[in-house]
Structures are given as C-alpha cells and as structure tokens.
Amino acid sequence: MIDLVLIGLTRFLVGAHSRWTGSEPVEKQRIYFANHGSHLDTLLLWSALPKELRATTHPAAAADYWGQGALKRLIAQKGLNAVLIDRSGSSAPGEALEPLRKTLTEGHSLILFPEGTRSANRLPGPFKSGLYRLAKEFPNAELIPVYLDNPARAMPKGAILPLPIICSAHFGPALAYVENEEKEAFLLRAQAAVSALAPPALEALTS
Amino acid sequence: MTLLQKSLILFGIVVAILALASAIGTWLARKTKSESGVATVENLNARIKAWWGMIAIFAACYALGFTATVLLFALTSFYTLREFISLTPTQRADHAPLVLAFYVLLPLQYWLVWSDWYGLFAILIPVYGFLLLPSLSSLQGDPVNFLLRVSRIQWAVMLTVYCISHAPALILLQIPGYEGQGFLLLFFLTAVVQFSDVMQYVFGKLMGKTKLAPVISPSKTVEGLVGGGLSAMALGAALFWITPFSPLAAAAMAGLIVIAGFLGGLSLSAVKRSMGAKDWGTMVQGHGGVLDRMDSVSFAAPLFFHLTRFFYTV
C-alpha cells in the first residue's frame, strides 16, 4: 500500500521512465548500481522497476538519512523494502556490508549507490569498494549499471521540495566478469559502465 | 436550443466523424503497402486514437462540470510546464523560482479561474509572477546567465500556465443572451484548432510544395496553411449556432484562431529546436508530448478569449 502511494507520487512528479539496453527486466539475482546525486535516486530507481522485480529487490539506504525520523523510516522499510546500512565508518572494514550480504544470501537483489554520497556532477565520481567485495563474494549476482538522469535537477542537495522534472533510469548490459581483476580496475570499469549510459547533456547554458 | 441540446447534437456529430475517420484509418492500414505510406497511416491512426481520448475527456468534463474542467486544464498546465522545464537546462539557483512556479503560481492561477476573479487572473503572472520570479532568483546569489535563466522560467510559466488557463476561463465570459453556454466556446476553440492542425497536415501531405519555414518546421507549407486555414474557417462558420457569433464572425474568429495557432506551433518549434529536441515528450501516443498538442491552443486561447471578451461581453 505505502509502496503504491510512493510509486504513484514519484511517477506523477518525475515520470520515472525506464530504458533497458543490453539487459532485460527479468527475475534474476542482481546488484543494480547507479550514480547518486539526489535523495530522489532511491525512489526513482525503485519506481522504474516493474512490480515483479520490486518484490525481491532491496535498495541499500544510508541509516543516517533514511533511519532518521518515523516517516522516513516507515517509507524506507515498509515502502521500499530498504536495507539500512551504517556509513559512519565506526564499524570494522566490511562489517557495514553485513546486512547486504544477508539479503544476497537469501537470493534477493540489491540497489547500490557505490559513490557512497551524493555528488553534484552529471557523471558519477569514484566508487567505494563495497561493490567490489559483494561482486566477489556473490559471483552469481548480475551486476547491472544504471544511470539516473535528472534527479539532481528535480531535487538537488539542500532542497526541501522536489520539482516536477522528468527523470529516467537507463539500465545497461551486465558488467562482464574479468578473472583476477584488481579492485581499482574493477571499480573504474564499473564507474565507466554507469557513465556510458548517460544521455548527452542538455545544451550548455552559454551556447 | 439549450446548452444540453446543442451539446448532444455536437457530441453526436463528433462521434460520427471520428467513427468515419477510424473506419478510413483501418481501411488505409489494410490497403497501404509502401514504407513511407505505412508510417503516415500509423501516425494518422495514432492521432485518431488520441482524439477519441480527447473527446472522452471532453465529455467527462462536460458531465462533471466546471470544477472538473478547471482541474483538467490545471493538470494540462502542470504536464506542459514539466515538459518545458525538463528540456530546459536549469541550475541549482533556479530551484526556488521553479518551486514558486509549480507550487504557487500554477495552482493560484487556476484557483482564480475557478473563483472567477478576473482582475487578478489577468495580472497574477504578467505582474506578480514577472516581479517575483527574478526576485527569488536573485536571492540565490548566482549571477551567471541570470537574465537568460530568469527569462526561460518566465516564458515557460507565461506559456504553459497563463496562456493555457485562458481556455477554461472562456466558460466564465458573461455574454448577453448566451448565459451558461460558455462551455461551447471552449469546444469551438478546441475543434477549430484540432481541425486546422489535421487539415494543415492533410493539405501539406497532398499538395504541399512551398515550405514556409524550412529550418524551424520543415513540415509546414503555404499550401497546408491555406488549405487547413480555409477548412477550419468553414468549420467555424458551420459551428456558428453553438457560439454567440454570426456565421461571418464565426469564420473570422476561426481564421484568427488558425493564425494564432499556426504562429504558436511555429514559435514552439523554434524553442524546441533551440533546445535541440524534436518533440516535447512521449506522453501522448502519436502526438509527442502534451505540449506538442497544446502549442496551437496556448497561442490561440488568450487571443480568442480577449477578442470575445472585447466584442461580445458588456
């Protein structure tokens, strides 16, 4: 019920269109990883997925944002099936990923924002290592890059109200497996896979 | 005749014409073989389907009353403004003026239509919006391309909110001897605009040779404009009995609606092209975005409103 209200609102405001190229919206275990520029990102990617996939897909959400306050917690846990993760850095390395491992062990899919924090740029910044670890530990999960177009314009950092600006999620082909790949190389490749899905930028203001 | 009688006759005629159009479309789809022909017929059939949707919405509005009609146009303004802003490269500092546009000016403008407060309806956006949008923007402290950014937002709000809101406002015009029939004026405007659009397309396809504005809108031709315009004027004259106009005046009004609509389409094509896009969106199947269907109406509605108000109200 909450999820339908959320999705209805998100689609009314920002459209949440999805485009699949090189992969299909099918029920497989996956880790969707996307660029992160707005608090709308989780809702947008979630609303862009078909209903069958949403049932077994869990966004990883920062506990310091989505865990704050009753309303946000309700939206995150009851509406989005989110897995709350601690990004304070106080836990031992890799320990923060524990809730995500649990979800993947159950055979479910994840939505990750590997930049870890919202960036103001059109293309994603450097990825954190969580994606690499999970990819190594769960080689059967397909890694699907996603580029989220426009949410940072609809709801930039610091904004209270989201604007009705059409946003879309561009899903790309699964990241190929490369034997014995170094962490840095893998993360760069994943970052480039997301950037490659970005549609051309709107005409520059000065032109 | 009463409003109800006129409306029922009109509705019957429109359904008959659309049924005929659907039949022709189905027949053409079976008969046409060439690749470009198939594409044209597909486009035509998608348009006919969208018109069925429009007439259904129109009938629902008529049945549900004035409030529903105002809400429908408010929603139209919302979607067209959303399409316009989505194609506009806005910056962080534009967030506050855009919040004002979407969440204050748009609902307020339609509330003014609904409550029949003409004085403020006419000046809310050209005066208060005009001054408030740059004020809010300047408070954000980003001077880069300030004038360009502010004008884009002002233009979008004028076009998609102010201009389009004149269509439902037609219902409120107080014309002696025509009380309570304003809904038919809205129908007259919509019918003439849509008919002119399709006849321009048909005449352009059949005998279009002289391009009017090859760079801005390659499909617009002199032959299409003249043929479509004359057909729409004939339709306008034929519809005089649902308006307060004489047959001649109805044809003249239809002519002005055609010219305004044509210039609206051309201006918005130029805007789209300046933004590097072909359509405003993908919401209406066969029609691009909502603004692709509303471009003519947005220019024709204020003109038709004010001419009717000037010549026919007391």
mmCIF file of C-alpha atoms in Angstrom, chain B residues 9-302:
data_model
loop_
_atom_site.group_PDB
_atom_site.id
_atom_site.type_symbol
_atom_site.label_atom_id
_atom_site.label_comp_id
_atom_site.label_asym_id
_atom_site.label_seq_id
_atom_site.Cartn_x
_atom_site.Cartn_y
_atom_site.Cartn_z
ATOM 1 C CA ILE B 9 -26.053 17.233 -31.246
ATOM 2 C CA LEU B 10 -22.382 18.265 -31.258
ATOM 3 C CA PHE B 11 -21.311 15.143 -29.445
ATOM 4 C CA GLY B 12 -23.217 13.015 -31.946
ATOM 5 C CA ILE B 13 -21.577 14.777 -34.897
ATOM 6 C CA VAL B 14 -18.076 14.466 -33.446
ATOM 7 C CA VAL B 15 -18.506 10.774 -32.635
ATOM 8 C CA ALA B 16 -19.835 10.173 -36.165
ATOM 9 C CA ILE B 17 -16.866 11.987 -37.734
ATOM 10 C CA LEU B 18 -14.340 10.162 -35.550
ATOM 11 C CA ALA B 19 -16.013 6.832 -36.290
ATOM 12 C CA LEU B 20 -15.728 7.615 -40.004
ATOM 13 C CA ALA B 21 -12.076 8.627 -39.514
ATOM 14 C CA SER B 22 -11.360 5.383 -37.628
ATOM 15 C CA ALA B 23 -13.010 3.364 -40.398
ATOM 16 C CA ILE B 24 -10.958 5.152 -43.067
ATOM 17 C CA GLY B 25 -7.827 4.679 -40.956
ATOM 18 C CA THR B 26 -8.434 0.935 -40.628
ATOM 19 C CA TRP B 27 -9.143 0.650 -44.351
ATOM 20 C CA LEU B 28 -5.965 2.615 -45.219
ATOM 21 C CA ALA B 29 -3.899 0.472 -42.845
ATOM 22 C CA ARG B 30 -5.000 -2.641 -44.736
ATOM 23 C CA LYS B 31 -4.500 -1.119 -48.173
ATOM 24 C CA THR B 32 -1.232 0.774 -47.772
ATOM 25 C CA LYS B 33 1.937 -1.147 -48.610
ATOM 26 C CA SER B 34 4.777 1.345 -49.214
ATOM 27 C CA GLU B 35 7.073 2.003 -46.254
ATOM 28 C CA SER B 36 6.544 5.764 -46.016
ATOM 29 C CA GLY B 37 2.806 5.247 -46.575
ATOM 30 C CA VAL B 38 2.620 2.788 -43.687
ATOM 31 C CA ALA B 39 4.370 5.258 -41.401
ATOM 32 C CA THR B 40 1.952 8.032 -42.384
ATOM 33 C CA VAL B 41 -1.091 5.816 -41.852
ATOM 34 C CA GLU B 42 0.253 4.650 -38.495
ATOM 35 C CA ASN B 43 0.740 8.258 -37.470
ATOM 36 C CA LEU B 44 -2.788 9.080 -38.624
ATOM 37 C CA ASN B 45 -4.300 6.176 -36.697
ATOM 38 C CA ALA B 46 -2.392 7.110 -33.550
ATOM 39 C CA ARG B 47 -3.770 10.647 -33.891
ATOM 40 C CA ILE B 48 -7.316 9.367 -34.335
ATOM 41 C CA LYS B 49 -6.903 7.244 -31.217
ATOM 42 C CA ALA B 50 -5.683 10.256 -29.265
ATOM 43 C CA TRP B 51 -8.701 12.262 -30.484
ATOM 44 C CA TRP B 52 -11.031 9.579 -29.157
ATOM 45 C CA GLY B 53 -9.257 10.056 -25.841
ATOM 46 C CA MET B 54 -9.668 13.835 -26.091
ATOM 47 C CA ILE B 55 -13.380 13.630 -26.875
ATOM 48 C CA ALA B 56 -13.861 11.191 -23.983
ATOM 49 C CA ILE B 57 -12.110 13.628 -21.651
ATOM 50 C CA PHE B 58 -14.192 16.493 -23.059
ATOM 51 C CA ALA B 59 -17.427 14.573 -22.498
ATOM 52 C CA ALA B 60 -16.351 13.664 -18.966
ATOM 53 C CA CYS B 61 -15.574 17.326 -18.221
ATOM 54 C CA TYR B 62 -18.934 18.387 -19.573
ATOM 55 C CA ALA B 63 -20.679 15.783 -17.450
ATOM 56 C CA LEU B 64 -18.662 16.554 -14.306
ATOM 57 C CA GLY B 65 -18.913 20.296 -14.627
ATOM 58 C CA PHE B 66 -16.801 23.422 -14.388
ATOM 59 C CA THR B 67 -14.600 22.316 -11.495
ATOM 60 C CA ALA B 68 -13.513 19.188 -13.358
ATOM 61 C CA THR B 69 -12.744 21.241 -16.460
ATOM 62 C CA VAL B 70 -10.600 23.666 -14.480
ATOM 63 C CA LEU B 71 -8.779 20.726 -12.878
ATOM 64 C CA LEU B 72 -8.184 19.146 -16.277
ATOM 65 C CA PHE B 73 -6.577 22.321 -17.621
ATOM 66 C CA ALA B 74 -4.578 22.761 -14.419
ATOM 67 C CA LEU B 75 -3.233 19.255 -14.989
ATOM 68 C CA THR B 76 -2.514 20.132 -18.632
ATOM 69 C CA SER B 77 -0.541 23.174 -17.480
ATOM 70 C CA PHE B 78 1.295 21.003 -14.975
ATOM 71 C CA TYR B 79 2.334 18.475 -17.616
ATOM 72 C CA THR B 80 3.300 21.096 -20.214
ATOM 73 C CA LEU B 81 5.301 23.087 -17.665
ATOM 74 C CA ARG B 82 7.005 19.852 -16.601
ATOM 75 C CA GLU B 83 7.877 19.049 -20.213
ATOM 76 C CA PHE B 84 9.161 22.567 -20.819
ATOM 77 C CA ILE B 85 11.330 22.694 -17.699
ATOM 78 C CA SER B 86 12.639 19.163 -18.253
ATOM 79 C CA LEU B 87 14.100 20.253 -21.600
ATOM 80 C CA THR B 88 15.471 23.496 -20.138
ATOM 81 C CA PRO B 89 18.955 23.311 -18.616
ATOM 82 C CA THR B 90 18.129 24.679 -15.177
ATOM 83 C CA GLN B 91 20.709 25.319 -12.464
ATOM 84 C CA ARG B 92 20.722 24.881 -8.700
ATOM 85 C CA ALA B 93 19.789 28.544 -8.202
ATOM 86 C CA ASP B 94 16.657 28.067 -10.348
ATOM 87 C CA HIS B 95 15.161 25.673 -7.802
ATOM 88 C CA ALA B 96 13.436 28.344 -5.694
ATOM 89 C CA PRO B 97 11.780 30.236 -8.595
ATOM 90 C CA LEU B 98 10.679 26.892 -10.040
ATOM 91 C CA VAL B 99 9.108 25.896 -6.735
ATOM 92 C CA LEU B 100 7.189 29.189 -6.902
ATOM 93 C CA ALA B 101 6.120 28.467 -10.482
ATOM 94 C CA PHE B 102 4.958 24.899 -9.909
ATOM 95 C CA TYR B 103 3.542 25.026 -6.416
ATOM 96 C CA VAL B 104 2.259 28.596 -6.097
ATOM 97 C CA LEU B 105 1.646 30.334 -9.426
ATOM 98 C CA LEU B 106 0.120 27.344 -11.208
ATOM 99 C CA PRO B 107 -2.463 26.377 -8.551
ATOM 100 C CA LEU B 108 -3.207 30.031 -7.763
ATOM 101 C CA GLN B 109 -3.873 30.881 -11.410
ATOM 102 C CA TYR B 110 -6.391 28.053 -11.714
ATOM 103 C CA TRP B 111 -7.961 28.923 -8.388
ATOM 104 C CA LEU B 112 -8.507 32.421 -9.799
ATOM 105 C CA VAL B 113 -10.202 30.928 -12.863
ATOM 106 C CA TRP B 114 -12.328 28.711 -10.662
ATOM 107 C CA SER B 115 -13.360 31.561 -8.352
ATOM 108 C CA ASP B 116 -14.000 33.881 -11.341
ATOM 109 C CA TRP B 117 -11.657 36.613 -10.052
ATOM 110 C CA TYR B 118 -10.899 38.145 -13.419
ATOM 111 C CA GLY B 119 -8.924 41.156 -12.155
ATOM 112 C CA LEU B 120 -6.220 39.083 -10.514
ATOM 113 C CA PHE B 121 -6.412 36.261 -13.085
ATOM 114 C CA ALA B 122 -5.336 38.725 -15.783
ATOM 115 C CA ILE B 123 -2.324 40.100 -13.898
ATOM 116 C CA LEU B 124 -1.103 37.399 -11.491
ATOM 117 C CA ILE B 125 1.611 36.070 -13.773
ATOM 118 C CA PRO B 126 2.379 39.094 -16.013
ATOM 119 C CA VAL B 127 2.740 41.390 -12.977
ATOM 120 C CA TYR B 128 3.315 39.498 -9.725
ATOM 121 C CA GLY B 129 4.973 36.465 -11.289
ATOM 122 C CA PHE B 130 7.079 38.691 -13.507
ATOM 123 C CA LEU B 131 8.463 40.535 -10.495
ATOM 124 C CA LEU B 132 8.655 37.665 -8.018
ATOM 125 C CA LEU B 133 10.487 35.124 -10.189
ATOM 126 C CA PRO B 134 13.636 37.224 -10.742
ATOM 127 C CA SER B 135 13.462 38.463 -7.144
ATOM 128 C CA LEU B 136 13.567 34.931 -5.783
ATOM 129 C CA SER B 137 16.263 34.030 -8.275
ATOM 130 C CA SER B 138 18.469 36.981 -7.332
ATOM 131 C CA LEU B 139 18.280 35.958 -3.676
ATOM 132 C CA GLN B 140 20.056 32.713 -4.611
ATOM 133 C CA GLY B 141 23.189 34.705 -5.374
ATOM 134 C CA ASP B 142 24.134 33.163 -8.728
ATOM 135 C CA PRO B 143 24.606 35.857 -11.399
ATOM 136 C CA VAL B 144 25.826 33.523 -14.178
ATOM 137 C CA ASN B 145 23.414 33.839 -17.128
ATOM 138 C CA PHE B 146 20.902 35.436 -14.802
ATOM 139 C CA LEU B 147 18.750 37.104 -17.447
ATOM 140 C CA LEU B 148 18.735 34.013 -19.648
ATOM 141 C CA ARG B 149 17.748 31.728 -16.772
ATOM 142 C CA VAL B 150 15.027 34.012 -15.449
ATOM 143 C CA SER B 151 13.554 34.639 -18.895
ATOM 144 C CA ARG B 152 13.353 30.930 -19.590
ATOM 145 C CA ILE B 153 11.330 30.314 -16.459
ATOM 146 C CA GLN B 154 9.112 33.366 -17.037
ATOM 147 C CA TRP B 155 8.497 32.309 -20.624
ATOM 148 C CA ALA B 156 7.623 28.772 -19.576
ATOM 149 C CA VAL B 157 5.136 29.986 -16.953
ATOM 150 C CA MET B 158 3.525 32.543 -19.282
ATOM 151 C CA LEU B 159 3.075 29.952 -21.990
ATOM 152 C CA THR B 160 2.068 26.849 -20.088
ATOM 153 C CA VAL B 161 0.151 28.374 -17.180
ATOM 154 C CA TYR B 162 -1.047 31.850 -18.126
ATOM 155 C CA CYS B 163 -1.895 31.242 -21.780
ATOM 156 C CA ILE B 164 -3.464 27.810 -21.334
ATOM 157 C CA SER B 165 -5.555 28.989 -18.367
ATOM 158 C CA HIS B 166 -7.471 31.237 -20.799
ATOM 159 C CA ALA B 167 -9.115 28.159 -22.311
ATOM 160 C CA PRO B 168 -11.211 27.189 -19.243
ATOM 161 C CA ALA B 169 -11.704 30.908 -18.495
ATOM 162 C CA LEU B 170 -13.817 31.076 -21.685
ATOM 163 C CA ILE B 171 -16.570 29.293 -19.765
ATOM 164 C CA LEU B 172 -16.956 32.278 -17.444
ATOM 165 C CA LEU B 173 -17.411 35.007 -20.074
ATOM 166 C CA GLN B 174 -20.731 36.773 -19.458
ATOM 167 C CA ILE B 175 -22.297 37.233 -22.891
ATOM 168 C CA PRO B 176 -25.862 38.616 -23.047
ATOM 169 C CA GLY B 177 -28.256 36.011 -24.455
ATOM 170 C CA TYR B 178 -25.561 33.294 -24.153
ATOM 171 C CA GLU B 179 -25.639 32.762 -20.386
ATOM 172 C CA GLY B 180 -24.369 29.435 -19.138
ATOM 173 C CA GLN B 181 -23.172 28.234 -22.560
ATOM 174 C CA GLY B 182 -19.501 29.187 -22.246
ATOM 175 C CA PHE B 183 -18.515 25.535 -22.374
ATOM 176 C CA LEU B 184 -19.405 25.584 -26.084
ATOM 177 C CA LEU B 185 -16.873 28.383 -26.676
ATOM 178 C CA LEU B 186 -14.204 26.103 -25.272
ATOM 179 C CA PHE B 187 -15.421 23.383 -27.606
ATOM 180 C CA PHE B 188 -15.377 25.821 -30.552
ATOM 181 C CA LEU B 189 -11.754 26.762 -29.808
ATOM 182 C CA THR B 190 -10.615 23.158 -29.419
ATOM 183 C CA ALA B 191 -12.485 21.925 -32.503
ATOM 184 C CA VAL B 192 -11.139 24.702 -34.741
ATOM 185 C CA VAL B 193 -7.550 24.247 -33.506
ATOM 186 C CA GLN B 194 -7.582 20.456 -33.863
ATOM 187 C CA PHE B 195 -9.336 20.544 -37.234
ATOM 188 C CA SER B 196 -6.952 23.184 -38.524
ATOM 189 C CA ASP B 197 -3.957 21.101 -37.342
ATOM 190 C CA VAL B 198 -5.139 17.973 -39.113
ATOM 191 C CA MET B 199 -6.236 19.753 -42.296
ATOM 192 C CA GLN B 200 -2.900 21.567 -42.495
ATOM 193 C CA TYR B 201 -1.255 18.164 -42.210
ATOM 194 C CA VAL B 202 -3.518 16.638 -44.896
ATOM 195 C CA PHE B 203 -3.202 19.547 -47.354
ATOM 196 C CA GLY B 204 0.521 19.693 -46.685
ATOM 197 C CA LYS B 205 0.885 15.962 -47.489
ATOM 198 C CA LEU B 206 -1.347 16.138 -50.573
ATOM 199 C CA MET B 207 -0.182 19.318 -52.276
ATOM 200 C CA GLY B 208 2.441 20.917 -50.057
ATOM 201 C CA LYS B 209 5.290 22.357 -52.150
ATOM 202 C CA THR B 210 6.264 25.773 -50.841
ATOM 203 C CA LYS B 211 7.966 25.423 -47.468
ATOM 204 C CA LEU B 212 7.107 28.223 -45.075
ATOM 205 C CA ALA B 213 9.884 27.869 -42.537
ATOM 206 C CA PRO B 214 12.135 25.033 -43.733
ATOM 207 C CA VAL B 215 14.618 25.369 -40.882
ATOM 208 C CA ILE B 216 12.200 25.719 -37.986
ATOM 209 C CA SER B 217 9.387 23.429 -39.051
ATOM 210 C CA PRO B 218 10.032 21.529 -42.297
ATOM 211 C CA SER B 219 6.516 20.078 -42.441
ATOM 212 C CA LYS B 220 4.754 23.457 -42.604
ATOM 213 C CA THR B 221 3.848 24.594 -46.124
ATOM 214 C CA VAL B 222 1.945 27.539 -47.606
ATOM 215 C CA GLU B 223 -0.488 25.121 -49.284
ATOM 216 C CA GLY B 224 -1.077 23.346 -45.967
ATOM 217 C CA LEU B 225 -1.685 26.595 -44.110
ATOM 218 C CA VAL B 226 -4.092 27.979 -46.730
ATOM 219 C CA GLY B 227 -5.972 24.701 -47.195
ATOM 220 C CA GLY B 228 -6.090 23.946 -43.481
ATOM 221 C CA GLY B 229 -6.979 27.534 -42.611
ATOM 222 C CA LEU B 230 -9.855 27.717 -45.107
ATOM 223 C CA SER B 231 -11.214 24.331 -43.948
ATOM 224 C CA ALA B 232 -11.066 25.469 -40.331
ATOM 225 C CA MET B 233 -12.844 28.717 -41.216
ATOM 226 C CA ALA B 234 -15.552 26.698 -42.961
ATOM 227 C CA LEU B 235 -15.866 24.539 -39.850
ATOM 228 C CA GLY B 236 -16.021 27.684 -37.699
ATOM 229 C CA ALA B 237 -18.814 29.149 -39.829
ATOM 230 C CA ALA B 238 -20.663 25.824 -39.741
ATOM 231 C CA LEU B 239 -20.445 25.859 -35.944
ATOM 232 C CA PHE B 240 -21.810 29.419 -35.594
ATOM 233 C CA TRP B 241 -25.013 28.110 -33.955
ATOM 234 C CA ILE B 242 -23.131 26.990 -30.864
ATOM 235 C CA THR B 243 -21.482 30.426 -30.445
ATOM 236 C CA PRO B 244 -22.725 33.959 -29.859
ATOM 237 C CA PHE B 245 -21.214 34.919 -33.267
ATOM 238 C CA SER B 246 -22.835 35.419 -36.654
ATOM 239 C CA PRO B 247 -21.687 32.923 -39.329
ATOM 240 C CA LEU B 248 -19.318 35.514 -40.772
ATOM 241 C CA ALA B 249 -17.925 36.461 -37.364
ATOM 242 C CA ALA B 250 -17.539 32.776 -36.503
ATOM 243 C CA ALA B 251 -15.479 32.262 -39.669
ATOM 244 C CA ALA B 252 -13.366 35.316 -38.826
ATOM 245 C CA MET B 253 -12.802 34.061 -35.257
ATOM 246 C CA ALA B 254 -11.832 30.665 -36.633
ATOM 247 C CA GLY B 255 -9.420 32.395 -39.035
ATOM 248 C CA LEU B 256 -7.763 34.246 -36.144
ATOM 249 C CA ILE B 257 -7.581 31.042 -34.121
ATOM 250 C CA VAL B 258 -5.869 29.347 -37.071
ATOM 251 C CA ILE B 259 -3.311 32.125 -37.473
ATOM 252 C CA ALA B 260 -2.575 32.294 -33.738
ATOM 253 C CA GLY B 261 -2.363 28.516 -33.570
ATOM 254 C CA PHE B 262 -0.057 28.392 -36.556
ATOM 255 C CA LEU B 263 2.248 31.015 -35.074
ATOM 256 C CA GLY B 264 2.169 29.174 -31.736
ATOM 257 C CA GLY B 265 3.226 25.946 -33.391
ATOM 258 C CA LEU B 266 5.988 27.733 -35.274
ATOM 259 C CA SER B 267 7.280 29.611 -32.219
ATOM 260 C CA LEU B 268 7.335 26.481 -30.092
ATOM 261 C CA SER B 269 9.113 24.551 -32.836
ATOM 262 C CA ALA B 270 11.753 27.260 -32.771
ATOM 263 C CA VAL B 271 12.016 26.940 -28.981
ATOM 264 C CA LYS B 272 12.292 23.149 -29.230
ATOM 265 C CA ARG B 273 14.956 23.397 -31.888
ATOM 266 C CA SER B 274 16.900 25.933 -29.860
ATOM 267 C CA MET B 275 16.943 23.234 -27.160
ATOM 268 C CA GLY B 276 17.956 20.501 -29.590
ATOM 269 C CA ALA B 277 14.751 18.438 -29.301
ATOM 270 C CA LYS B 278 12.162 17.273 -31.824
ATOM 271 C CA ASP B 279 9.240 16.534 -29.506
ATOM 272 C CA TRP B 280 8.410 17.868 -26.063
ATOM 273 C CA GLY B 281 7.933 14.375 -24.689
ATOM 274 C CA THR B 282 6.389 10.983 -25.276
ATOM 275 C CA MET B 283 3.222 11.180 -23.250
ATOM 276 C CA VAL B 284 0.531 11.224 -25.979
ATOM 277 C CA GLN B 285 0.939 8.328 -28.399
ATOM 278 C CA GLY B 286 1.395 9.655 -31.944
ATOM 279 C CA HIS B 287 1.488 13.244 -30.746
ATOM 280 C CA GLY B 288 4.839 13.545 -28.946
ATOM 281 C CA GLY B 289 4.424 15.347 -25.643
ATOM 282 C CA VAL B 290 1.392 17.165 -24.249
ATOM 283 C CA LEU B 291 2.919 20.489 -25.302
ATOM 284 C CA ASP B 292 3.144 19.243 -28.898
ATOM 285 C CA ARG B 293 -0.677 19.076 -28.851
ATOM 286 C CA MET B 294 -1.139 22.283 -26.864
ATOM 287 C CA ASP B 295 1.237 24.582 -28.762
ATOM 288 C CA SER B 296 -1.514 25.978 -31.015
ATOM 289 C CA VAL B 297 -4.038 26.224 -28.180
ATOM 290 C CA SER B 298 -1.610 28.112 -25.970
ATOM 291 C CA PHE B 299 -1.342 30.946 -28.506
ATOM 292 C CA ALA B 300 -4.955 30.822 -29.692
ATOM 293 C CA ALA B 301 -6.700 30.687 -26.287
ATOM 294 C CA PRO B 302 -5.710 34.134 -24.911
#
